[in-house]
């Protein structure tokens, strides 16, 4: 299958050309499950470690969590981007909407992301000698926080979509990792911006956890950000030669 025109298909996932650049469906599924799993492990694991190291300083703990998350995300995109590096069902859906993926590829990628995230929350909890699965008790879904989650998700998807048109995996990795590091501080929601990550974080009653009810509200705002991003990218791309 020929690679799509990146200039015209700016919503492709963060790799050069299309998600399954090499390795076919098996390679794509393996990369998505592995990358999403390692990302979730970095988020939850660094949150637990930071909270243990700085129990009386949540700001410092968040700083450690944000830097670790952004660095891990950038590294994973740069490492796996030649095969597949969406790690986010929303990014995958954008790629499918712009015909960067087939329906079969998109569904396989999303399933892999969810499975990878689910395994990772068990591993992260266990790694710090906690029960493998503990229902989160942190409520996050008030109005201002939900606005923050919408903004965080919209910004992330814009960064992915508009840097993808460059076809430069390193640039995409640095841009996405940098944005997430910043958004974890400048948004009130601390920038979940990923349905697979959001669902996984309901399974850890630690620094990065979120209650199932709050997670449902986050998922709704993430879903709203998806078509908004699609329209914005279309408008922006009209002015880009």
XYZ file of N, CA and C in Angstrom:
723
model
N 0.844 -1.184 0.000
C 0.000 0.000 0.000
C 0.878 1.232 0.000
N 0.694 2.189 -0.891
C 1.541 3.376 -0.923
C 1.290 4.255 0.285
N 2.354 4.924 0.729
C 2.222 5.831 1.864
C 1.353 7.008 1.468
N 0.457 7.476 2.371
C -0.393 8.613 2.037
C 0.415 9.884 1.948
N -0.110 10.847 1.237
C 0.536 12.153 1.136
C 0.440 12.844 2.483
N 1.581 13.073 3.136
C 1.573 13.617 4.487
C 1.030 15.036 4.511
N 1.278 15.808 3.459
C 0.768 17.179 3.415
C -0.751 17.187 3.407
N -1.351 16.296 2.684
C -2.801 16.244 2.582
C -3.409 15.416 3.692
N -2.597 14.563 4.331
C -3.107 13.666 5.362
C -2.403 13.953 6.673
N -2.582 15.149 7.177
C -1.845 15.583 8.362
C -2.346 14.941 9.635
N -3.435 14.184 9.561
C -3.960 13.552 10.755
C -3.415 12.151 10.943
N -2.452 11.747 10.133
C -1.866 10.427 10.310
C -1.192 10.352 11.660
N -1.025 9.122 12.165
C -0.393 8.943 13.468
C 1.046 9.411 13.419
N 1.695 9.563 14.606
C 3.016 10.167 14.628
C 4.126 9.271 14.112
N 4.068 8.974 12.831
C 5.167 8.308 12.150
C 5.247 8.889 10.752
N 6.319 8.608 10.048
C 6.427 9.082 8.672
C 5.545 8.230 7.792
N 4.587 8.850 7.117
C 3.743 8.137 6.181
C 2.494 7.610 6.834
N 2.521 6.386 7.335
C 1.350 5.792 7.945
C 1.785 4.989 9.154
N 0.817 4.587 9.988
C 1.176 3.894 11.226
C 1.969 2.609 10.975
N 1.436 1.674 10.188
C 2.184 0.435 9.996
C 3.267 0.573 8.937
N 4.289 1.394 9.201
C 5.318 1.650 8.197
C 6.122 0.401 7.884
N 6.372 -0.399 8.919
C 7.096 -1.646 8.732
C 6.486 -2.703 9.641
N 6.663 -3.954 9.261
C 6.265 -5.038 10.147
C 4.838 -5.507 9.977
N 4.025 -4.830 9.159
C 2.667 -5.260 8.935
C 1.816 -5.158 10.190
N 0.685 -5.863 10.199
C -0.272 -5.772 11.293
C 0.319 -6.295 12.598
N 1.067 -7.392 12.532
C 1.653 -7.960 13.752
C 2.642 -6.976 14.373
N 3.477 -6.378 13.542
C 4.430 -5.399 14.047
C 3.735 -4.197 14.657
N 2.683 -3.722 14.001
C 1.941 -2.577 14.503
C 1.309 -2.874 15.854
N 0.647 -4.030 15.965
C -0.014 -4.403 17.216
C 1.009 -4.558 18.340
N 2.123 -5.186 18.029
C 3.157 -5.377 19.049
C 3.724 -4.039 19.512
N 3.994 -3.144 18.561
C 4.534 -1.833 18.907
C 3.541 -1.012 19.724
N 2.273 -1.048 19.348
C 1.266 -0.272 20.070
C 1.056 -0.798 21.489
N 0.993 -2.110 21.643
C 0.813 -2.681 22.982
C 2.018 -2.399 23.862
N 3.208 -2.578 23.295
C 4.438 -2.355 24.061
C 4.606 -0.887 24.425
N 4.447 -0.017 23.443
C 4.627 1.406 23.687
C 3.618 1.961 24.674
N 2.343 1.603 24.513
C 1.318 2.083 25.438
C 1.562 1.536 26.837
N 1.966 0.265 26.911
C 2.249 -0.335 28.208
C 3.393 0.355 28.927
N 4.465 0.632 28.201
C 5.603 1.313 28.827
C 5.256 2.749 29.212
N 4.432 3.414 28.407
C 3.996 4.762 28.744
C 3.192 4.764 30.042
N 2.230 3.858 30.160
C 1.422 3.778 31.375
C 2.284 3.408 32.584
N 3.235 2.519 32.377
C 4.146 2.161 33.470
C 4.941 3.376 33.929
N 5.398 4.188 32.976
C 6.144 5.405 33.319
C 5.268 6.384 34.089
N 4.025 6.556 33.671
C 3.121 7.495 34.333
C 2.832 7.062 35.766
N 2.374 5.823 35.914
C 1.983 5.349 37.241
C 3.207 5.128 38.125
N 4.230 4.500 37.567
C 5.427 4.210 38.357
C 6.102 5.460 38.869
N 6.268 6.462 38.008
C 6.911 7.701 38.450
C 6.033 8.456 39.436
N 4.712 8.328 39.295
C 3.806 8.952 40.258
C 3.947 8.342 41.636
N 4.023 7.015 41.686
C 4.205 6.340 42.975
C 5.554 6.712 43.590
N 6.610 6.635 42.779
C 7.952 6.935 43.282
C 8.060 8.378 43.758
N 7.487 9.309 42.994
C 7.559 10.724 43.366
C 6.775 10.999 44.644
N 5.616 10.365 44.775
C 4.796 10.566 45.969
C 5.492 10.010 47.210
N 6.184 8.890 47.035
C 6.930 8.308 48.150
C 8.126 9.181 48.525
N 8.778 9.759 47.528
C 9.968 10.576 47.789
C 9.605 11.957 48.336
N 8.449 12.490 47.902
C 8.046 13.843 48.310
C 6.607 13.834 48.828
N 6.347 13.120 49.928
C 4.966 12.982 50.408
C 4.326 14.291 50.843
N 5.130 15.261 51.227
C 4.595 16.533 51.707
C 4.689 17.645 50.664
N 5.044 17.276 49.441
C 5.201 18.275 48.386
C 4.581 17.772 47.085
N 3.249 17.882 46.952
C 2.595 17.382 45.734
C 3.073 18.094 44.472
N 3.476 19.353 44.597
C 3.980 20.064 43.425
C 5.264 19.454 42.903
N 6.160 19.109 43.819
C 7.409 18.465 43.408
C 7.129 17.096 42.807
N 6.195 16.363 43.419
C 5.839 15.053 42.889
C 5.276 15.167 41.480
N 4.438 16.174 41.242
C 3.879 16.369 39.903
C 4.969 16.737 38.910
N 5.925 17.541 39.338
C 7.035 17.913 38.454
C 7.806 16.677 38.014
N 8.127 15.808 38.969
C 8.836 14.568 38.643
C 8.002 13.709 37.705
N 6.716 13.594 38.000
C 5.805 12.797 37.182
C 5.714 13.344 35.761
N 5.632 14.676 35.621
C 5.515 15.299 34.301
C 6.779 15.109 33.482
N 7.944 15.339 34.094
C 9.209 15.195 33.360
C 9.404 13.755 32.915
N 9.114 12.816 33.810
C 9.271 11.395 33.472
C 8.328 10.991 32.349
N 7.074 11.413 32.448
C 6.079 11.063 31.433
C 6.458 11.625 30.068
N 6.818 12.903 30.022
C 7.188 13.520 28.754
C 8.421 12.895 28.141
N 9.422 12.606 28.974
C 10.651 11.994 28.469
C 10.389 10.593 27.943
N 9.598 9.822 28.680
C 9.283 8.460 28.242
C 8.494 8.471 26.941
N 7.529 9.381 26.829
C 6.710 9.458 25.619
C 7.563 9.827 24.406
N 8.444 10.819 24.572
C 9.322 11.209 23.468
C 10.215 10.055 23.044
N 10.794 9.362 24.017
C 11.687 8.245 23.711
C 10.953 7.115 23.008
N 9.741 6.808 23.453
C 8.985 5.708 22.861
C 8.556 6.029 21.430
N 8.146 7.272 21.179
C 7.776 7.650 19.806
C 8.988 7.575 18.890
N 10.125 8.105 19.359
C 11.340 8.066 18.538
C 11.794 6.629 18.287
N 11.583 5.745 19.252
C 12.037 4.361 19.134
C 11.109 3.517 18.264
N 9.800 3.647 18.462
C 8.831 2.783 17.787
C 8.133 3.448 16.607
N 8.431 4.723 16.384
C 7.712 5.470 15.358
C 7.835 4.929 13.954
N 8.938 4.252 13.649
C 9.095 3.689 12.305
C 8.139 2.528 12.057
N 7.573 1.971 13.140
C 6.598 0.881 13.007
C 5.203 1.400 13.314
N 4.988 1.862 14.561
C 3.697 2.420 14.960
C 3.844 3.019 16.344
N 3.424 4.275 16.512
C 3.643 4.939 17.798
C 2.525 5.907 18.131
N 1.281 5.477 18.007
C 0.157 6.324 18.403
C -0.016 6.295 19.913
N -0.080 5.077 20.493
C -0.228 4.859 21.933
C -1.481 5.534 22.490
N -2.440 5.844 21.640
C -3.594 6.629 22.051
C -4.732 6.368 21.074
N -5.868 5.841 21.545
C -6.982 5.575 20.639
C -7.448 6.799 19.856
N -7.336 7.983 20.442
C -7.765 9.192 19.732
C -6.877 9.469 18.529
N -5.583 9.302 18.698
C -4.655 9.484 17.579
C -4.951 8.460 16.487
N -5.224 7.231 16.888
C -5.549 6.187 15.929
C -6.843 6.524 15.163
N -7.836 7.028 15.869
C -9.091 7.398 15.209
C -8.890 8.557 14.238
N -8.039 9.514 14.583
C -7.733 10.595 13.649
C -7.071 10.053 12.390
N -6.139 9.127 12.577
C -5.470 8.525 11.421
C -6.464 7.782 10.545
N -7.407 7.073 11.175
C -8.425 6.355 10.407
C -9.346 7.336 9.670
N -9.711 8.434 10.333
C -10.595 9.416 9.699
C -9.955 10.026 8.462
N -8.649 10.129 8.467
C -7.959 10.714 7.328
C -7.396 9.649 6.388
N -7.886 8.409 6.552
C -7.521 7.297 5.686
C -6.031 6.941 5.764
N -5.406 7.271 6.894
C -4.034 6.821 7.107
C -3.982 5.381 7.563
N -5.136 4.837 7.938
C -5.262 3.450 8.388
C -6.526 2.838 7.823
N -6.539 1.518 7.689
C -7.778 0.815 7.376
C -8.548 0.607 8.684
N -9.818 0.260 8.567
C -10.621 -0.013 9.759
C -10.021 -1.168 10.557
N -9.570 -2.203 9.867
C -8.969 -3.358 10.544
C -7.722 -2.951 11.308
N -6.872 -2.149 10.696
C -5.665 -1.693 11.366
C -6.004 -0.825 12.577
N -6.988 0.063 12.406
C -7.369 0.943 13.497
C -7.910 0.187 14.689
N -8.791 -0.763 14.447
C -9.355 -1.551 15.543
C -8.276 -2.380 16.235
N -7.381 -2.953 15.454
C -6.298 -3.752 16.036
C -5.382 -2.892 16.903
N -5.093 -1.676 16.424
C -4.225 -0.774 17.181
C -4.875 -0.368 18.499
N -6.152 -0.022 18.468
C -6.849 0.402 19.690
C -6.927 -0.747 20.688
N -7.225 -1.938 20.217
C -7.263 -3.093 21.118
C -5.898 -3.326 21.753
N -4.850 -3.207 20.956
C -3.494 -3.381 21.477
C -3.170 -2.326 22.526
N -3.584 -1.100 22.282
C -3.345 -0.024 23.250
C -4.049 -0.314 24.568
N -5.289 -0.757 24.509
C -6.048 -1.042 25.729
C -5.451 -2.213 26.495
N -5.049 -3.251 25.772
C -4.439 -4.412 26.434
C -3.102 -4.023 27.060
N -2.286 -3.300 26.320
C -1.000 -2.869 26.853
C -1.158 -2.024 28.096
N -2.116 -1.100 28.080
C -2.354 -0.239 29.236
C -2.848 -1.041 30.433
N -3.715 -2.016 30.184
C -4.243 -2.832 31.268
C -3.168 -3.667 31.942
N -2.299 -4.262 31.154
C -1.202 -5.049 31.725
C -0.248 -4.147 32.500
N -0.033 -2.942 31.980
C 0.935 -2.028 32.597
C 0.512 -1.584 33.984
N -0.787 -1.342 34.188
C -1.211 -0.895 35.524
C -0.970 -2.000 36.555
N -1.150 -3.239 36.161
C -0.859 -4.358 37.065
C 0.629 -4.416 37.379
N 1.448 -4.230 36.346
C 2.898 -4.291 36.530
C 3.398 -3.134 37.382
N 2.885 -1.928 37.133
C 3.353 -0.754 37.876
C 3.018 -0.866 39.358
N 1.799 -1.277 39.656
C 1.426 -1.454 41.062
C 2.296 -2.511 41.739
N 2.444 -3.635 41.072
C 3.216 -4.744 41.644
C 4.676 -4.366 41.829
N 5.234 -3.594 40.900
C 6.629 -3.184 40.953
C 6.948 -2.410 42.227
N 5.939 -1.719 42.784
C 6.144 -0.952 44.004
C 5.507 -1.636 45.218
N 5.372 -2.956 45.109
C 4.899 -3.793 46.218
C 3.487 -3.416 46.674
N 2.656 -2.995 45.734
C 1.255 -2.699 45.992
C 0.396 -3.817 45.412
N -0.852 -3.939 45.839
C -1.741 -4.918 45.195
C -1.804 -4.647 43.695
N -1.841 -5.669 42.863
C -1.828 -5.471 41.417
C -2.933 -4.551 40.902
N -4.094 -4.598 41.534
C -5.216 -3.784 41.079
C -5.930 -3.194 42.290
N -5.970 -1.877 42.352
C -6.677 -1.187 43.433
C -7.508 -0.074 42.813
N -8.794 -0.027 43.141
C -9.683 0.960 42.538
C -9.319 2.357 43.036
N -9.092 3.254 42.120
C -8.681 4.610 42.476
C -9.780 5.341 43.235
N -9.368 6.223 44.143
C -10.330 6.980 44.955
C -10.211 8.480 44.743
N -9.371 8.920 43.815
C -9.166 10.350 43.581
C -10.205 10.892 42.612
N -11.062 11.780 43.117
C -12.076 12.421 42.272
C -11.442 13.585 41.521
N -11.723 13.691 40.219
C -11.115 14.744 39.415
C -12.116 15.476 38.517
N -13.381 15.108 38.550
C -14.286 15.544 37.478
C -15.165 16.734 37.824
N -14.603 17.850 38.365
C -15.433 19.047 38.474
C -15.314 19.862 37.186
N -16.140 20.885 37.057
C -16.220 21.625 35.801
C -14.907 22.198 35.303
N -14.169 22.953 36.119
C -12.896 23.507 35.651
C -11.892 22.443 35.222
N -11.867 21.322 35.941
C -10.937 20.244 35.589
C -11.322 19.625 34.251
N -12.610 19.484 34.001
C -13.049 18.923 32.724
C -12.711 19.854 31.561
N -12.818 21.156 31.785
C -12.373 22.106 30.760
C -10.878 21.931 30.510
N -10.113 21.749 31.582
C -8.682 21.519 31.435
C -8.389 20.269 30.623
N -9.186 19.217 30.823
C -8.957 17.974 30.074
C -9.289 18.152 28.600
N -10.319 18.915 28.303
C -10.640 19.202 26.903
C -9.488 19.956 26.240
N -8.986 20.988 26.904
C -7.889 21.773 26.351
C -6.638 20.916 26.189
N -6.338 20.093 27.182
C -5.159 19.229 27.108
C -5.251 18.273 25.926
N -6.428 17.684 25.736
C -6.605 16.712 24.660
C -6.567 17.387 23.296
N -7.248 18.511 23.171
C -7.240 19.254 21.908
C -5.814 19.651 21.528
N -5.059 20.152 22.489
C -3.691 20.563 22.212
C -2.812 19.402 21.800
N -2.946 18.284 22.497
C -2.136 17.111 22.152
C -2.425 16.639 20.735
N -3.700 16.538 20.392
C -4.059 16.054 19.062
C -3.605 17.023 17.970
N -3.657 18.316 18.247
C -3.158 19.290 17.280
C -1.651 19.132 17.071
N -0.921 18.956 18.163
C 0.527 18.772 18.048
C 0.842 17.533 17.226
N 0.167 16.435 17.519
C 0.397 15.195 16.774
C 0.067 15.375 15.298
N -1.119 15.921 15.028
C -1.588 16.016 13.649
C -0.723 16.932 12.801
N -0.313 18.061 13.365
C 0.405 19.046 12.569
C 1.899 18.756 12.479
N 2.457 18.056 13.454
C 3.861 17.655 13.311
C 3.980 16.400 12.453
N 2.925 15.606 12.366
C 2.974 14.392 11.552
C 3.205 14.708 10.084
N 2.764 15.881 9.643
C 2.920 16.250 8.235
C 4.384 16.444 7.860
N 5.281 16.607 8.850
C 6.710 16.748 8.559
C 7.347 15.409 8.225
N 6.741 14.315 8.698
C 7.316 12.992 8.476
C 8.578 12.740 9.269
N 8.930 13.614 10.202
C 10.154 13.492 10.989
C 9.816 12.907 12.354
N 10.167 11.640 12.573
C 9.777 10.953 13.796
C 10.386 11.612 15.027
N 11.643 12.029 14.931
C 12.297 12.668 16.077
C 11.594 13.961 16.456
N 11.246 14.760 15.452
C 10.546 16.017 15.724
C 9.202 15.751 16.373
N 8.499 14.749 15.883
C 7.192 14.405 16.458
C 7.352 13.975 17.909
N 8.327 13.116 18.171
C 8.547 12.640 19.532
C 8.855 13.773 20.497
N 9.734 14.678 20.086
C 10.101 15.802 20.948
C 8.925 16.746 21.158
N 8.156 16.991 20.104
C 7.006 17.892 20.214
C 5.933 17.313 21.128
N 5.615 16.042 20.940
C 4.561 15.418 21.746
C 5.011 15.277 23.199
N 6.243 14.813 23.408
C 6.751 14.692 24.772
C 6.824 16.033 25.472
N 7.280 17.061 24.755
C 7.356 18.395 25.337
C 5.989 18.950 25.676
N 5.021 18.735 24.791
C 3.676 19.239 25.053
C 3.078 18.592 26.296
N 3.191 17.278 26.409
C 2.615 16.582 27.556
C 3.277 17.030 28.853
N 4.596 17.202 28.838
C 5.283 17.689 30.036
C 4.701 19.037 30.463
N 4.513 19.940 29.509
C 3.965 21.259 29.814
C 2.503 21.180 30.231
N 1.703 20.399 29.499
C 0.262 20.352 29.756
C -0.070 19.742 31.105
N 0.801 18.880 31.625
C 0.573 18.331 32.957
C 0.655 19.420 34.020
N 1.233 20.581 33.643
C 1.312 21.720 34.556
C 0.331 22.820 34.207
N 0.117 23.088 32.922
C -0.713 24.254 32.612
C -2.195 23.942 32.504
N -2.592 22.647 32.613
C -4.019 22.316 32.648
C -4.399 21.807 34.037
N -5.621 22.094 34.428
C -6.091 21.694 35.760
C -6.300 20.191 35.884
N -6.401 19.490 34.751
C -6.634 18.044 34.784
C -5.345 17.240 34.855
N -4.207 17.893 34.710
C -2.879 17.280 34.551
C -2.781 16.437 33.292
N -3.605 16.739 32.308
C -3.448 16.231 30.936
C -3.397 14.715 30.822
N -4.531 14.065 31.059
C -4.632 12.636 30.748
C -4.601 12.465 29.223
N -5.589 13.063 28.531
C -5.585 13.215 27.062
C -5.440 11.911 26.293
N -5.872 10.809 26.897
C -5.678 9.495 26.259
C -6.645 8.510 26.906
N -7.625 7.986 26.168
C -8.592 7.070 26.769
C -7.973 5.803 27.364
N -6.972 5.237 26.706
C -6.340 4.021 27.231
C -5.643 4.298 28.555
N -4.940 5.418 28.623
C -4.268 5.816 29.863
C -5.290 6.126 30.949
N -6.353 6.816 30.585
C -7.391 7.182 31.550
C -8.011 5.940 32.181
N -8.372 4.975 31.366
C -8.972 3.746 31.887
C -7.987 2.992 32.777
N -6.734 2.929 32.370
C -5.736 2.220 33.168
C -5.568 2.849 34.539
N -5.640 4.163 34.607
C -5.402 4.863 35.867
C -6.535 4.731 36.870
N -7.666 4.124 36.455
C -8.708 3.797 37.427
C -8.293 2.605 38.283
N -7.272 1.879 37.859
C -6.851 0.659 38.553
C -5.686 0.848 39.499
N -5.377 2.090 39.857
C -4.299 2.335 40.823
C -4.726 3.423 41.791
N -4.819 3.092 43.064
C -5.209 4.065 44.072
C -3.958 4.760 44.597
N -3.288 5.449 43.686
C -2.029 6.115 43.998
C -2.066 7.543 43.451
N -0.925 8.180 43.378
C -0.810 9.581 42.987
C -1.480 9.897 41.654
N -1.419 8.989 40.706
C -1.952 9.252 39.360
C -3.336 8.656 39.133
N -3.959 8.122 40.168
C -5.239 7.449 39.997
C -6.399 8.393 39.724
N -7.483 7.836 39.204
C -8.714 8.574 38.933
C -9.890 7.623 39.128
N -10.931 8.084 39.818
C -12.087 7.222 40.059
C -12.779 6.879 38.740
N -13.457 5.729 38.687
C -14.173 5.364 37.458
C -15.184 6.419 37.013
N -15.883 7.041 37.950
C -16.867 8.058 37.563
C -16.186 9.280 36.942
N -15.062 9.690 37.523
C -14.315 10.806 36.937
C -13.742 10.416 35.583
N -13.309 9.164 35.461
C -12.745 8.694 34.196
C -13.780 8.770 33.082
N -15.027 8.428 33.393
C -16.082 8.506 32.374
C -16.274 9.940 31.894
N -16.218 10.883 32.823
C -16.341 12.290 32.432
C -15.142 12.730 31.591
N -13.953 12.280 31.958
C -12.759 12.603 31.173
C -12.886 12.030 29.760
N -13.357 10.795 29.657
C -13.509 10.161 28.352
C -14.478 10.950 27.467
N -15.542 11.480 28.077
C -16.514 12.257 27.309
C -15.872 13.523 26.742
N -15.075 14.211 27.558
C -14.431 15.443 27.077
C -13.347 15.135 26.053
N -12.647 14.030 26.218
C -11.661 13.613 25.222
C -12.343 13.336 23.893
N -13.515 12.709 23.956
C -14.258 12.401 22.734
C -14.704 13.681 22.028
N -15.110 14.679 22.789
C -15.525 15.954 22.196
C -14.344 16.642 21.512
N -13.158 16.494 22.091
C -11.964 17.132 21.517
C -11.588 16.538 20.168
N -12.006 15.306 19.901
C -11.612 14.634 18.655
C -12.158 15.331 17.412
N -13.471 15.524 17.266
C -13.957 16.228 16.067
C -13.529 17.688 16.031
N -13.387 18.309 17.202
C -12.921 19.702 17.234
C -11.523 19.800 16.638
N -10.664 18.866 16.983
C -9.309 18.853 16.434
C -9.339 18.626 14.929
N -10.159 17.697 14.485
C -10.245 17.388 13.062
C -10.589 18.641 12.256
N -11.574 19.394 12.744
C -11.983 20.613 12.033
C -10.886 21.676 12.074
N -10.245 21.840 13.229
C -9.173 22.826 13.344
C -8.014 22.516 12.406
N -7.639 21.255 12.344
C -6.526 20.870 11.483
C -6.868 21.111 10.014
N -8.094 20.837 9.642
C -8.524 21.109 8.257
C -8.419 22.592 7.937
N -8.852 23.427 8.877
C -8.784 24.873 8.659
C -7.347 25.362 8.599
N -6.523 24.867 9.504
C -5.121 25.277 9.534
C -4.387 24.841 8.269
N -4.631 23.628 7.835
C -3.937 23.084 6.669
C -4.280 23.824 5.382
N -5.424 24.493 5.344
C -5.788 25.245 4.152
C -4.839 26.416 3.900
N -4.210 26.891 4.969
C -3.309 28.037 4.830
C -1.850 27.626 4.745
N -1.581 26.297 4.791
C -0.212 25.810 4.727
C 0.070 25.321 3.303
N 1.081 25.873 2.631
C 1.366 25.450 1.246
C 1.870 24.022 1.205
